[in-house]
Amino acid sequence: MTERAGATDYDVLVVGFGPTGAVAAGQLGRLGHRTLVIDRLTAVYDKPRAIALDHEIFRHFDNMGLAEAISPFVEPFTASEHFGVDGQLIRRIDMVAKPYPLGYTPSMVFSQPAVEAELRRHATSFSNVRVELGVELLDLVQTPDRVEARLKDGDGWHRSVTARYVIGCDGAASTVRQIAGLDLEDLIFDEPWLVVDVRVKESALARLPRCSAQFCNPSRPVSFLIGPNNHRRWEIMLLPGEDARQMERPDNVWKLLSPWLTPNDGELWRAASYRFHALVATDWRSGKILIAGDAAHQQPPFIGQGMCQGLRDATNLVWKLDRVLKGLSSDSLLDSYTVERKQHVIELTGKIKAIGQSICERDLAAARRRDAQVLADGGGKPLLVTRQEIIPPLRAGCLASRETPARGSLFPQPRVASGGTVRLLDGVTGSGWRLFVDGCSNDAAAMLSLGALCPDISATAVAPAGTSRPNALEETEDVLASWFARHGVIAAIVRPDHYVFGTARNPAELDGLLRDVDARLRDVPAMRDKISDPKMERTP
Ligand SMILES: O=C(O)CCc1cccc(O)c1
């Protein structure tokens, strides 16, 4: 066997340089961690697999400084109209209305190859991130404080590197997951579909539906998605007896597309058959080895959340790894990664499956009953569903031990007036642990003082523009004021991934929450002195 001398040590080895791996590497790079990323392939896959993303993910891209670079490849998602057996509109899935809660269009479509190239460029821009393409993972061996990875270079050389942690972002057939012995649980969904991407000619675009659509026809369920520019996607259910490979052939694909297009109307970009699965790893961690993205879960695409779930994994994991690597939290903080993300994946996949089962109904009588039920749920009209309502909150993990309003949900991002311009909140406060206080509350000053005693947390008051509250940022659209009012709270503690740790209605509750943060992050009893009056100043 050929060996190349000299093992190299890293903080984190990321296996897989798709969107999940590239985001993990970029975020680790920005936080200063010595990161090695490897991928078996030598280039970005030049065809789109994911097509949809949402405002939570775009917020992370913006936090990474990538919003401008990827914007040319991103467009708003149209509504999705679901049509029943007789072609009647039964359901319409749309975005939440303005003012947008996170400051961005809530649902978007994007061009994966171009966005992935930007994510890679970003990760590679950090001098502490090394990217090696054409490199295969052969084995991982855990030692008390490291993982040794056996690698095979493109030219056949074998060598080892060590890392304090390994993240497997290496897709559905993950080598990391297999080596770590992490099993997949079947969430019971298995349907054969053909996914067809077309670059449609300008002249034919106008003949196609103006909204994305689900044709829930039991003889052949079909999804139609409006991607960016002239990219249009059809997802076509394969019927019993149809051979997946045969159906990918261009002549068969054009036959399936014939209700909409002829071969003269565009260029086939991709035709790939898949079994739409629902799977989740039982555990997402084995010691110092963790898995993320498709390595940890797979779900049917029906609400376009596949890539979003992977990037939620990366963002959830990186802020925790950052604390552990810097010695700020014990390694046990990483246990909350499986707890939080697995529950979220199972709950969201359940909802995706329910939508998928409704779309995939092949029995005519059952499909008619479905149509009647969906219309009845809509009060005799097409049922209106907001995409963002489908996405569940976090329900367990590194959250306040007491259930508080909005705990585990995504914290909004208002626009705030700052230095003569209007900016999104994260651009002003950063995206670490933050305490936000309702600047109009009489307790605002006391709560800011409480927050100031916590070394991990930055404290900010926000009030509507024109209220002239001292020391408060002014928001321009009352997004946060409405949020505080809707939840009946005056303070929120927000994690680096923008999930609400917990909320408080008064300074005493806030004091309890801050102690909880200490306990959760340090895994030790709260460090701060007990005080009887939480409005009083005290020493940490
Ligand atoms: O949210 C919707 O309206 C549909 C989104 C979607 C995205 C990607 C694939 C797919 O089947 C549906």
Coordinates of C-alpha atoms and ligand atoms in Angstrom, one line a residue:
M1 CA 0.0 0.0 0.0
T2 CA 1.3 3.5 -0.8
E3 CA 1.5 5.9 2.1
R4 CA 2.1 9.7 2.1
A5 CA 4.0 10.8 5.2
G6 CA 2.7 13.2 7.8
A7 CA -0.6 13.3 9.5
T8 CA -2.2 16.6 9.9
D9 CA -4.4 17.7 12.8
Y10 CA -7.6 19.7 12.5
D11 CA -10.4 20.9 14.8
V12 CA -13.1 19.6 12.5
L13 CA -13.1 17.2 9.5
V14 CA -16.1 17.8 7.3
V15 CA -16.8 14.9 5.0
G16 CA -18.9 16.1 2.0
F17 CA -18.8 19.5 0.3
G18 CA -22.5 19.7 -0.8
P19 CA -24.6 22.6 0.7
T20 CA -24.6 21.2 4.2
G21 CA -20.9 20.6 4.3
A22 CA -20.1 23.9 2.7
V23 CA -22.2 25.8 5.1
A24 CA -20.8 23.9 8.1
A25 CA -17.2 24.6 6.8
G26 CA -17.9 28.3 6.1
Q27 CA -19.4 28.8 9.5
L28 CA -16.5 26.9 11.2
G29 CA -14.1 28.9 9.2
R30 CA -15.6 32.3 10.2
L31 CA -15.4 31.2 13.9
G32 CA -11.7 30.4 13.5
H33 CA -11.6 26.7 13.6
R34 CA -9.0 24.7 11.7
T35 CA -11.2 22.8 9.3
L36 CA -10.6 20.2 6.6
V37 CA -13.3 19.5 4.1
I38 CA -13.0 16.5 1.8
D39 CA -15.3 15.3 -1.0
R40 CA -15.0 12.3 -3.2
L41 CA -16.0 14.3 -6.3
T42 CA -13.8 17.0 -7.8
A43 CA -16.5 19.5 -8.8
V44 CA -19.9 20.9 -8.0
Y45 CA -22.6 18.7 -9.4
D46 CA -23.8 20.7 -12.4
K47 CA -27.5 19.9 -12.1
P48 CA -30.1 21.1 -9.7
R49 CA -31.3 18.7 -7.0
A50 CA -32.7 21.1 -4.3
I51 CA -34.8 23.9 -5.8
A52 CA -36.4 25.5 -2.7
L53 CA -35.2 27.4 0.3
D54 CA -36.8 29.6 2.9
H55 CA -36.2 32.7 4.9
E56 CA -34.6 30.9 7.8
I57 CA -31.9 29.6 5.5
F58 CA -31.5 32.9 3.7
R59 CA -31.0 34.5 7.1
H60 CA -28.1 32.2 7.7
F61 CA -26.7 33.0 4.2
D62 CA -27.0 36.7 5.1
N63 CA -25.3 36.2 8.5
M64 CA -22.5 34.5 6.6
G65 CA -22.2 37.6 4.4
L66 CA -23.5 35.7 1.3
A67 CA -26.8 37.4 0.6
E68 CA -25.5 39.6 -2.1
A69 CA -23.5 36.8 -3.8
I70 CA -26.4 34.4 -4.0
S71 CA -29.2 36.8 -4.7
P72 CA -28.8 36.6 -8.5
F73 CA -29.6 32.9 -8.3
V74 CA -32.6 33.2 -6.0
E75 CA -36.2 34.2 -6.8
P76 CA -39.5 34.3 -4.8
F77 CA -41.4 31.1 -4.8
T78 CA -44.9 31.3 -6.4
A79 CA -47.9 29.9 -4.5
S80 CA -48.6 26.2 -5.1
E81 CA -52.1 25.3 -6.3
H82 CA -53.4 21.8 -5.7
F83 CA -55.9 20.5 -8.2
G84 CA -58.2 17.6 -7.5
V85 CA -59.6 14.7 -9.6
D86 CA -61.7 16.9 -11.9
G87 CA -59.1 19.6 -12.2
Q88 CA -60.8 21.8 -9.5
L89 CA -58.6 23.9 -7.1
I90 CA -58.8 22.2 -3.7
R91 CA -55.8 23.8 -1.8
R92 CA -53.5 26.7 -2.2
I93 CA -50.2 26.9 -0.3
D94 CA -48.7 30.4 -0.1
M95 CA -46.3 32.5 1.9
V96 CA -46.9 34.4 5.0
A97 CA -47.9 38.0 4.3
K98 CA -45.8 41.2 4.6
P99 CA -44.2 42.6 6.7
Y100 CA -42.1 39.5 6.4
P101 CA -41.2 38.1 9.8
L102 CA -37.6 37.3 9.2
G103 CA -37.0 40.3 6.8
Y104 CA -36.8 38.2 3.6
T105 CA -39.2 36.7 1.1
P106 CA -40.4 33.7 3.2
S107 CA -40.2 31.0 0.4
M108 CA -37.7 31.1 -2.5
V109 CA -36.5 29.0 -5.4
F110 CA -32.8 28.9 -6.4
S111 CA -30.4 27.5 -8.8
Q112 CA -28.4 24.9 -6.9
P113 CA -25.2 24.7 -8.9
A114 CA -24.6 28.5 -8.8
V115 CA -25.5 28.8 -5.1
E116 CA -23.4 25.8 -4.2
A117 CA -20.4 27.3 -6.0
E118 CA -20.8 30.5 -3.9
L119 CA -21.0 28.4 -0.7
R120 CA -17.8 26.7 -1.7
R121 CA -16.1 29.9 -2.6
H122 CA -17.1 31.3 0.8
A123 CA -15.8 28.3 2.8
T124 CA -12.6 28.2 0.8
S125 CA -11.9 31.9 1.5
F126 CA -10.9 31.3 5.1
S127 CA -7.2 30.5 5.5
N128 CA -8.1 28.1 8.3
V129 CA -10.3 26.0 6.0
R130 CA -8.6 23.5 3.7
V131 CA -10.6 21.9 1.0
E132 CA -9.4 18.7 -0.7
L133 CA -11.5 17.3 -3.6
G134 CA -11.3 13.9 -5.1
V135 CA -10.5 12.5 -1.6
E136 CA -12.3 9.5 -0.3
L137 CA -12.9 8.6 3.4
L138 CA -11.8 5.0 4.1
D139 CA -12.1 4.7 7.9
L140 CA -12.5 6.6 11.1
V141 CA -11.0 5.5 14.4
Q142 CA -11.9 7.3 17.6
T143 CA -9.2 7.8 20.3
P144 CA -9.9 9.5 23.6
D145 CA -9.4 13.1 22.3
R146 CA -9.3 12.8 18.5
V147 CA -10.7 10.9 15.5
E148 CA -8.2 9.5 13.1
A149 CA -9.4 9.5 9.5
R150 CA -7.9 7.2 6.9
L151 CA -8.1 8.9 3.5
K152 CA -7.5 7.9 -0.1
D153 CA -6.4 10.6 -2.5
G154 CA -7.4 10.8 -6.1
D155 CA -4.1 9.3 -7.2
G156 CA -4.5 6.3 -4.8
W157 CA -2.3 7.5 -2.0
H158 CA -3.5 6.5 1.5
R159 CA -2.8 8.8 4.5
S160 CA -4.3 9.8 7.8
V161 CA -5.5 13.0 9.3
T162 CA -6.8 13.7 12.8
A163 CA -9.5 15.9 14.0
R164 CA -11.2 16.7 17.3
Y165 CA -14.6 16.2 15.6
V166 CA -15.9 14.8 12.3
I167 CA -19.1 15.9 10.6
G168 CA -20.5 13.5 8.0
C169 CA -22.3 15.6 5.4
D170 CA -21.8 12.9 2.8
G171 CA -25.3 12.3 1.7
A172 CA -27.9 9.5 1.8
A173 CA -25.3 6.7 1.3
S174 CA -23.1 8.3 4.0
T175 CA -19.8 6.5 4.6
V176 CA -19.4 8.4 7.9
R177 CA -22.8 7.1 9.1
Q178 CA -21.9 3.6 8.2
I179 CA -18.5 3.7 9.8
A180 CA -19.9 5.2 13.0
G181 CA -22.6 2.5 13.1
L182 CA -25.5 4.9 13.2
D183 CA -28.7 3.3 12.0
L184 CA -31.6 4.7 10.0
E185 CA -35.2 4.4 11.2
D186 CA -37.8 4.1 8.5
L187 CA -40.5 6.7 8.8
I188 CA -42.6 4.7 6.2
F189 CA -42.8 6.5 2.9
D190 CA -41.6 4.9 -0.3
E191 CA -42.9 6.0 -3.7
P192 CA -41.2 6.0 -7.1
W193 CA -41.0 9.4 -8.9
L194 CA -39.3 10.9 -11.9
V195 CA -37.9 14.4 -11.4
V196 CA -37.5 16.3 -14.7
D197 CA -35.8 19.7 -14.9
V198 CA -36.3 21.7 -18.1
R199 CA -34.8 25.0 -19.3
V200 CA -37.9 26.3 -21.1
K201 CA -37.6 28.6 -24.2
E202 CA -39.0 32.1 -23.7
S203 CA -41.6 31.5 -26.4
A204 CA -43.1 28.5 -24.4
L205 CA -43.0 30.0 -20.9
A206 CA -46.2 31.9 -21.3
R207 CA -48.1 28.7 -22.0
L208 CA -47.2 27.1 -18.7
P209 CA -49.1 27.6 -15.5
R210 CA -48.2 30.9 -13.7
C211 CA -48.2 29.2 -10.3
S212 CA -46.5 26.1 -9.1
A213 CA -49.0 23.2 -9.0
Q214 CA -49.8 19.8 -7.7
F215 CA -52.0 17.8 -10.1
C216 CA -53.5 15.3 -7.6
N217 CA -54.9 13.1 -10.4
P218 CA -55.0 9.5 -9.2
S219 CA -54.1 8.3 -12.7
R220 CA -50.7 10.1 -12.5
P221 CA -49.9 12.6 -9.7
V222 CA -47.6 15.3 -11.0
S223 CA -46.0 18.3 -9.3
F224 CA -45.0 21.4 -11.3
L225 CA -42.6 23.9 -9.9
I226 CA -41.6 27.3 -11.1
G227 CA -37.9 27.6 -10.6
P228 CA -35.7 30.7 -11.2
N229 CA -35.5 32.2 -14.7
N230 CA -36.7 29.6 -17.2
H231 CA -36.1 26.6 -15.0
R232 CA -39.3 24.5 -14.6
R233 CA -39.5 21.2 -12.8
W234 CA -42.0 18.4 -13.1
E235 CA -42.1 15.6 -10.5
I236 CA -44.0 12.8 -12.0
M237 CA -45.2 9.7 -10.1
L238 CA -44.1 6.4 -11.7
L239 CA -46.8 3.8 -12.0
P240 CA -46.6 0.1 -11.1
G241 CA -44.8 -1.7 -13.8
E242 CA -42.9 1.3 -15.1
D243 CA -39.2 0.8 -15.2
A244 CA -37.4 3.8 -13.5
R245 CA -34.4 3.7 -15.9
Q246 CA -36.5 3.4 -19.0
M247 CA -38.7 6.3 -17.9
E248 CA -35.6 8.6 -17.6
R249 CA -35.0 8.3 -21.4
P250 CA -35.6 11.5 -23.2
D251 CA -38.3 10.1 -25.5
N252 CA -40.3 8.8 -22.5
V253 CA -39.7 12.1 -20.6
W254 CA -41.1 14.2 -23.5
K255 CA -44.1 11.9 -23.7
L256 CA -44.8 12.6 -20.0
L257 CA -44.3 16.3 -20.6
S258 CA -46.6 16.4 -23.7
P259 CA -49.6 18.0 -21.8
W260 CA -47.3 21.0 -21.3
L261 CA -44.4 21.1 -23.7
T262 CA -42.9 19.6 -26.9
P263 CA -39.2 18.9 -27.4
N264 CA -39.0 22.2 -29.4
D265 CA -40.0 24.1 -26.3
G266 CA -36.9 23.6 -24.2
E267 CA -33.9 21.7 -23.2
L268 CA -33.9 18.7 -20.8
W269 CA -31.6 19.6 -18.0
R270 CA -32.1 16.6 -15.8
A271 CA -34.3 13.5 -15.6
A272 CA -33.7 11.4 -12.6
S273 CA -35.9 8.7 -11.0
Y274 CA -35.9 8.5 -7.2
R275 CA -37.7 6.6 -4.5
F276 CA -39.1 9.3 -2.3
H277 CA -38.2 8.1 1.2
A278 CA -38.7 9.1 4.7
L279 CA -35.8 8.1 7.0
V280 CA -34.1 9.4 10.1
A281 CA -31.0 8.3 11.9
T282 CA -31.7 6.9 15.4
D283 CA -28.7 8.8 16.8
W284 CA -26.9 11.6 15.0
R285 CA -23.8 11.3 17.1
S286 CA -21.3 8.6 18.0
G287 CA -18.7 10.2 20.3
K288 CA -16.8 12.7 18.2
I289 CA -18.5 11.8 15.0
L290 CA -21.7 13.6 14.0
I291 CA -23.9 13.4 10.9
A292 CA -25.9 16.1 9.1
G293 CA -28.1 16.6 6.1
D294 CA -29.1 13.6 4.0
A295 CA -26.7 11.5 6.0
A296 CA -29.0 11.9 9.0
H297 CA -32.4 12.1 7.3
Q298 CA -34.2 11.9 4.0
Q299 CA -37.7 13.2 3.3
P300 CA -40.0 13.4 0.3
P301 CA -39.7 16.8 -1.4
F302 CA -43.4 17.9 -1.3
I303 CA -42.8 21.2 0.5
G304 CA -39.3 21.8 -0.6
Q305 CA -37.6 21.4 2.7
G306 CA -34.8 18.9 2.0
M307 CA -31.9 21.3 1.7
C308 CA -33.3 23.5 4.4
Q309 CA -33.3 20.6 6.9
G310 CA -29.6 20.0 6.1
L311 CA -28.7 23.6 6.6
R312 CA -30.6 23.7 9.9
D313 CA -28.5 20.7 11.0
A314 CA -25.3 22.5 10.1
T315 CA -26.2 25.7 11.8
N316 CA -27.5 24.0 14.9
L317 CA -24.3 21.9 15.2
V318 CA -21.8 24.6 14.5
W319 CA -22.7 27.0 17.3
K320 CA -22.5 24.1 19.7
L321 CA -19.2 22.8 18.4
D322 CA -17.8 26.3 18.5
R323 CA -18.5 26.5 22.2
V324 CA -17.1 23.0 22.9
L325 CA -14.0 23.6 20.8
K326 CA -13.4 26.9 22.6
G327 CA -13.8 25.2 26.0
L328 CA -16.9 27.3 26.8
S329 CA -19.2 24.3 27.1
S330 CA -18.8 20.7 27.9
D331 CA -19.0 18.1 25.2
S332 CA -22.4 17.1 26.5
L333 CA -23.9 20.2 24.8
L334 CA -23.6 18.2 21.6
D335 CA -26.2 15.7 22.8
S336 CA -28.8 18.4 22.3
Y337 CA -28.0 18.3 18.6
T338 CA -29.7 14.9 18.1
V339 CA -32.5 15.7 20.5
E340 CA -33.4 18.9 18.7
R341 CA -32.9 18.1 15.1
K342 CA -34.2 14.5 15.2
Q343 CA -37.5 15.7 16.8
H344 CA -37.8 18.5 14.3
V345 CA -37.1 16.2 11.4
I346 CA -39.6 13.6 12.6
E347 CA -42.3 16.2 13.1
L348 CA -41.8 18.0 9.8
T349 CA -41.4 14.7 7.9
G350 CA -44.8 13.6 9.3
K351 CA -46.4 16.7 7.9
I352 CA -44.6 16.3 4.5
K353 CA -45.8 12.6 4.4
A354 CA -49.4 13.7 5.1
I355 CA -49.2 16.2 2.2
G356 CA -47.5 13.5 0.0
Q357 CA -50.0 10.9 0.8
S358 CA -52.8 13.3 -0.1
I359 CA -51.0 14.1 -3.4
C360 CA -50.1 10.5 -4.2
E361 CA -53.6 9.0 -3.7
R362 CA -54.0 6.5 -6.6
D363 CA -57.5 5.3 -5.8
L364 CA -60.2 7.3 -7.6
A365 CA -62.9 7.0 -4.9
A366 CA -60.4 7.8 -2.2
A367 CA -59.1 10.7 -4.2
R368 CA -62.7 12.1 -4.5
R369 CA -63.1 11.7 -0.8
R370 CA -59.8 13.6 -0.3
D371 CA -61.0 16.4 -2.5
A372 CA -64.3 16.7 -0.6
Q373 CA -62.4 16.7 2.7
V374 CA -59.9 19.3 1.7
L375 CA -62.6 21.6 0.4
A376 CA -64.6 21.0 3.6
D377 CA -61.5 21.9 5.7
G378 CA -61.5 25.1 3.7
G379 CA -65.1 25.8 4.6
G380 CA -66.4 24.9 1.2
K381 CA -63.6 26.8 -0.6
P382 CA -60.0 25.8 -1.5
L383 CA -58.1 25.3 1.7
L384 CA -55.5 28.1 2.3
V385 CA -52.3 27.0 3.9
T386 CA -49.3 29.1 4.8
R387 CA -46.0 27.3 4.1
Q388 CA -44.3 28.8 7.2
E389 CA -47.0 27.3 9.5
I390 CA -46.0 23.8 8.4
I391 CA -42.5 24.2 9.8
P392 CA -42.5 23.1 13.5
P393 CA -40.6 24.8 16.3
L394 CA -37.9 23.0 18.4
R395 CA -39.6 21.3 21.3
A396 CA -36.7 19.9 23.4
G397 CA -33.0 20.3 23.8
C398 CA -31.1 23.5 24.7
L399 CA -34.2 25.5 25.5
A400 CA -35.5 27.0 28.7
S401 CA -36.5 24.3 31.2
R402 CA -39.9 25.9 31.7
E403 CA -42.2 26.2 28.8
T404 CA -42.6 29.8 27.9
P405 CA -44.5 31.4 25.0
A406 CA -42.7 31.1 21.7
R407 CA -40.0 28.9 23.2
G408 CA -38.3 27.0 20.3
S409 CA -39.7 29.1 17.6
L410 CA -37.8 31.3 15.2
F411 CA -37.2 34.8 16.5
P412 CA -38.3 37.5 14.0
Q413 CA -35.9 39.9 12.3
P414 CA -37.3 43.4 12.2
R415 CA -35.8 46.3 10.2
V416 CA -34.3 48.9 12.4
A417 CA -33.2 52.4 11.8
S418 CA -29.5 52.6 12.3
G419 CA -27.0 55.3 11.5
G420 CA -29.3 57.1 9.1
T421 CA -30.2 53.9 7.2
V422 CA -32.6 51.0 7.7
R423 CA -30.9 47.6 8.3
L424 CA -32.0 44.1 9.3
L425 CA -31.6 43.4 13.0
D426 CA -28.9 40.8 12.8
G427 CA -26.7 43.2 10.9
V428 CA -26.8 45.5 13.9
T429 CA -26.7 43.0 16.8
G430 CA -24.8 40.1 15.3
S431 CA -26.0 36.6 15.6
G432 CA -24.7 35.2 18.9
W433 CA -26.7 34.7 22.1
R434 CA -28.9 37.8 22.4
L435 CA -31.4 39.2 24.8
F436 CA -34.1 41.3 23.2
V437 CA -36.3 43.5 25.4
D438 CA -39.4 45.4 24.5
G439 CA -38.1 49.0 24.6
C440 CA -41.6 50.2 25.5
S441 CA -41.8 48.2 28.7
N442 CA -41.3 50.0 32.0
D443 CA -39.0 47.2 33.0
A444 CA -36.8 47.6 29.9
A445 CA -33.9 49.2 31.8
A446 CA -34.0 46.7 34.7
M447 CA -34.0 43.8 32.1
L448 CA -31.1 45.3 30.2
S449 CA -29.1 45.5 33.4
L450 CA -29.9 41.8 34.1
G451 CA -28.7 40.9 30.6
A452 CA -25.5 42.9 31.0
L453 CA -24.5 40.6 33.8
C454 CA -24.3 37.6 31.5
P455 CA -21.0 37.3 29.6
D456 CA -22.5 35.1 26.9
I457 CA -25.3 37.4 26.0
S458 CA -25.7 40.8 24.3
A459 CA -28.7 42.8 25.4
T460 CA -30.7 45.1 23.1
A461 CA -34.0 47.0 23.6
V462 CA -36.2 47.5 20.5
A463 CA -39.1 49.9 20.2
P464 CA -41.3 51.1 17.3
A465 CA -40.0 54.1 15.4
G466 CA -41.2 57.4 16.8
T467 CA -41.6 56.2 20.4
S468 CA -38.2 57.7 21.3
R469 CA -37.4 55.2 24.0
P470 CA -34.0 55.7 25.5
N471 CA -31.3 53.2 24.5
A472 CA -33.7 51.3 22.2
L473 CA -33.2 50.5 18.6
E474 CA -36.1 51.8 16.5
E475 CA -37.9 49.2 14.3
T476 CA -39.7 50.5 11.2
E477 CA -42.5 48.0 10.7
D478 CA -43.5 47.0 14.3
V479 CA -42.6 43.3 13.5
L480 CA -41.1 42.8 17.0
A481 CA -43.6 44.9 18.9
S482 CA -46.4 42.8 17.4
W483 CA -44.5 39.6 18.2
F484 CA -44.0 40.7 21.9
A485 CA -47.7 41.6 22.1
R486 CA -48.9 38.4 20.4
H487 CA -47.0 36.2 22.9
G488 CA -47.7 38.4 25.9
V489 CA -44.0 38.8 26.8
I490 CA -41.5 41.6 27.1
A491 CA -38.2 39.8 26.7
A492 CA -36.7 37.0 24.7
I493 CA -33.4 35.1 24.8
V494 CA -32.4 34.1 21.4
R495 CA -29.7 31.5 20.4
P496 CA -27.1 31.9 17.6
D497 CA -29.3 29.9 15.2
H498 CA -32.2 32.4 16.0
Y499 CA -34.4 29.9 17.9
V500 CA -36.0 31.4 21.0
F501 CA -34.4 29.9 24.1
G502 CA -37.2 31.3 26.2
T503 CA -39.3 34.4 26.9
A504 CA -40.1 36.4 30.0
R505 CA -43.1 38.6 31.1
N506 CA -41.1 40.4 33.9
P507 CA -37.6 40.8 35.3
A508 CA -38.1 37.9 37.8
E509 CA -38.9 35.5 34.9
L510 CA -35.9 36.9 32.9
D511 CA -33.6 36.3 35.9
G512 CA -34.7 32.7 35.9
L513 CA -34.2 32.4 32.2
L514 CA -30.6 33.8 32.4
R515 CA -29.8 31.2 35.1
D516 CA -31.2 28.6 32.8
V517 CA -28.9 29.7 30.0
D518 CA -25.9 29.4 32.3
A519 CA -26.9 26.0 33.4
R520 CA -27.6 24.7 29.9
L521 CA -24.5 26.2 28.3
R522 CA -22.0 25.3 31.1
D523 CA -23.6 22.2 32.3
V524 CA -23.0 23.4 35.8
P525 CA -25.3 25.0 38.4
A526 CA -25.9 28.7 37.6
M527 CA -22.7 30.6 38.4
R528 CA -24.4 33.9 39.3
D529 CA -25.3 34.9 42.9
K530 CA -28.8 34.3 44.0
I531 CA -30.6 37.6 44.6
S532 CA -33.9 38.3 46.0
D533 CA -34.8 41.4 43.9
P534 CA -33.9 40.8 40.2
K535 CA -34.1 44.5 39.5
M536 CA -31.0 45.0 41.8
E537 CA -27.5 45.2 40.4
R538 CA -25.4 42.2 41.3
T539 CA -22.1 40.7 40.4
P540 CA -21.9 37.7 38.1
Ligands
LIG1 O1 -44.3 24.5 -1.0 C1 -44.8 24.2 -2.1 O2 -45.7 24.8 -2.5 C2 -44.1 23.1 -3.0 C3 -42.7 23.1 -2.8 C4 -41.9 22.0 -3.4 C5 -40.6 22.2 -3.7 C6 -39.8 21.2 -4.2 C7 -40.4 20.0 -4.6 C8 -41.7 19.8 -4.3 O3 -42.3 18.6 -4.7 C9 -42.5 20.8 -3.8

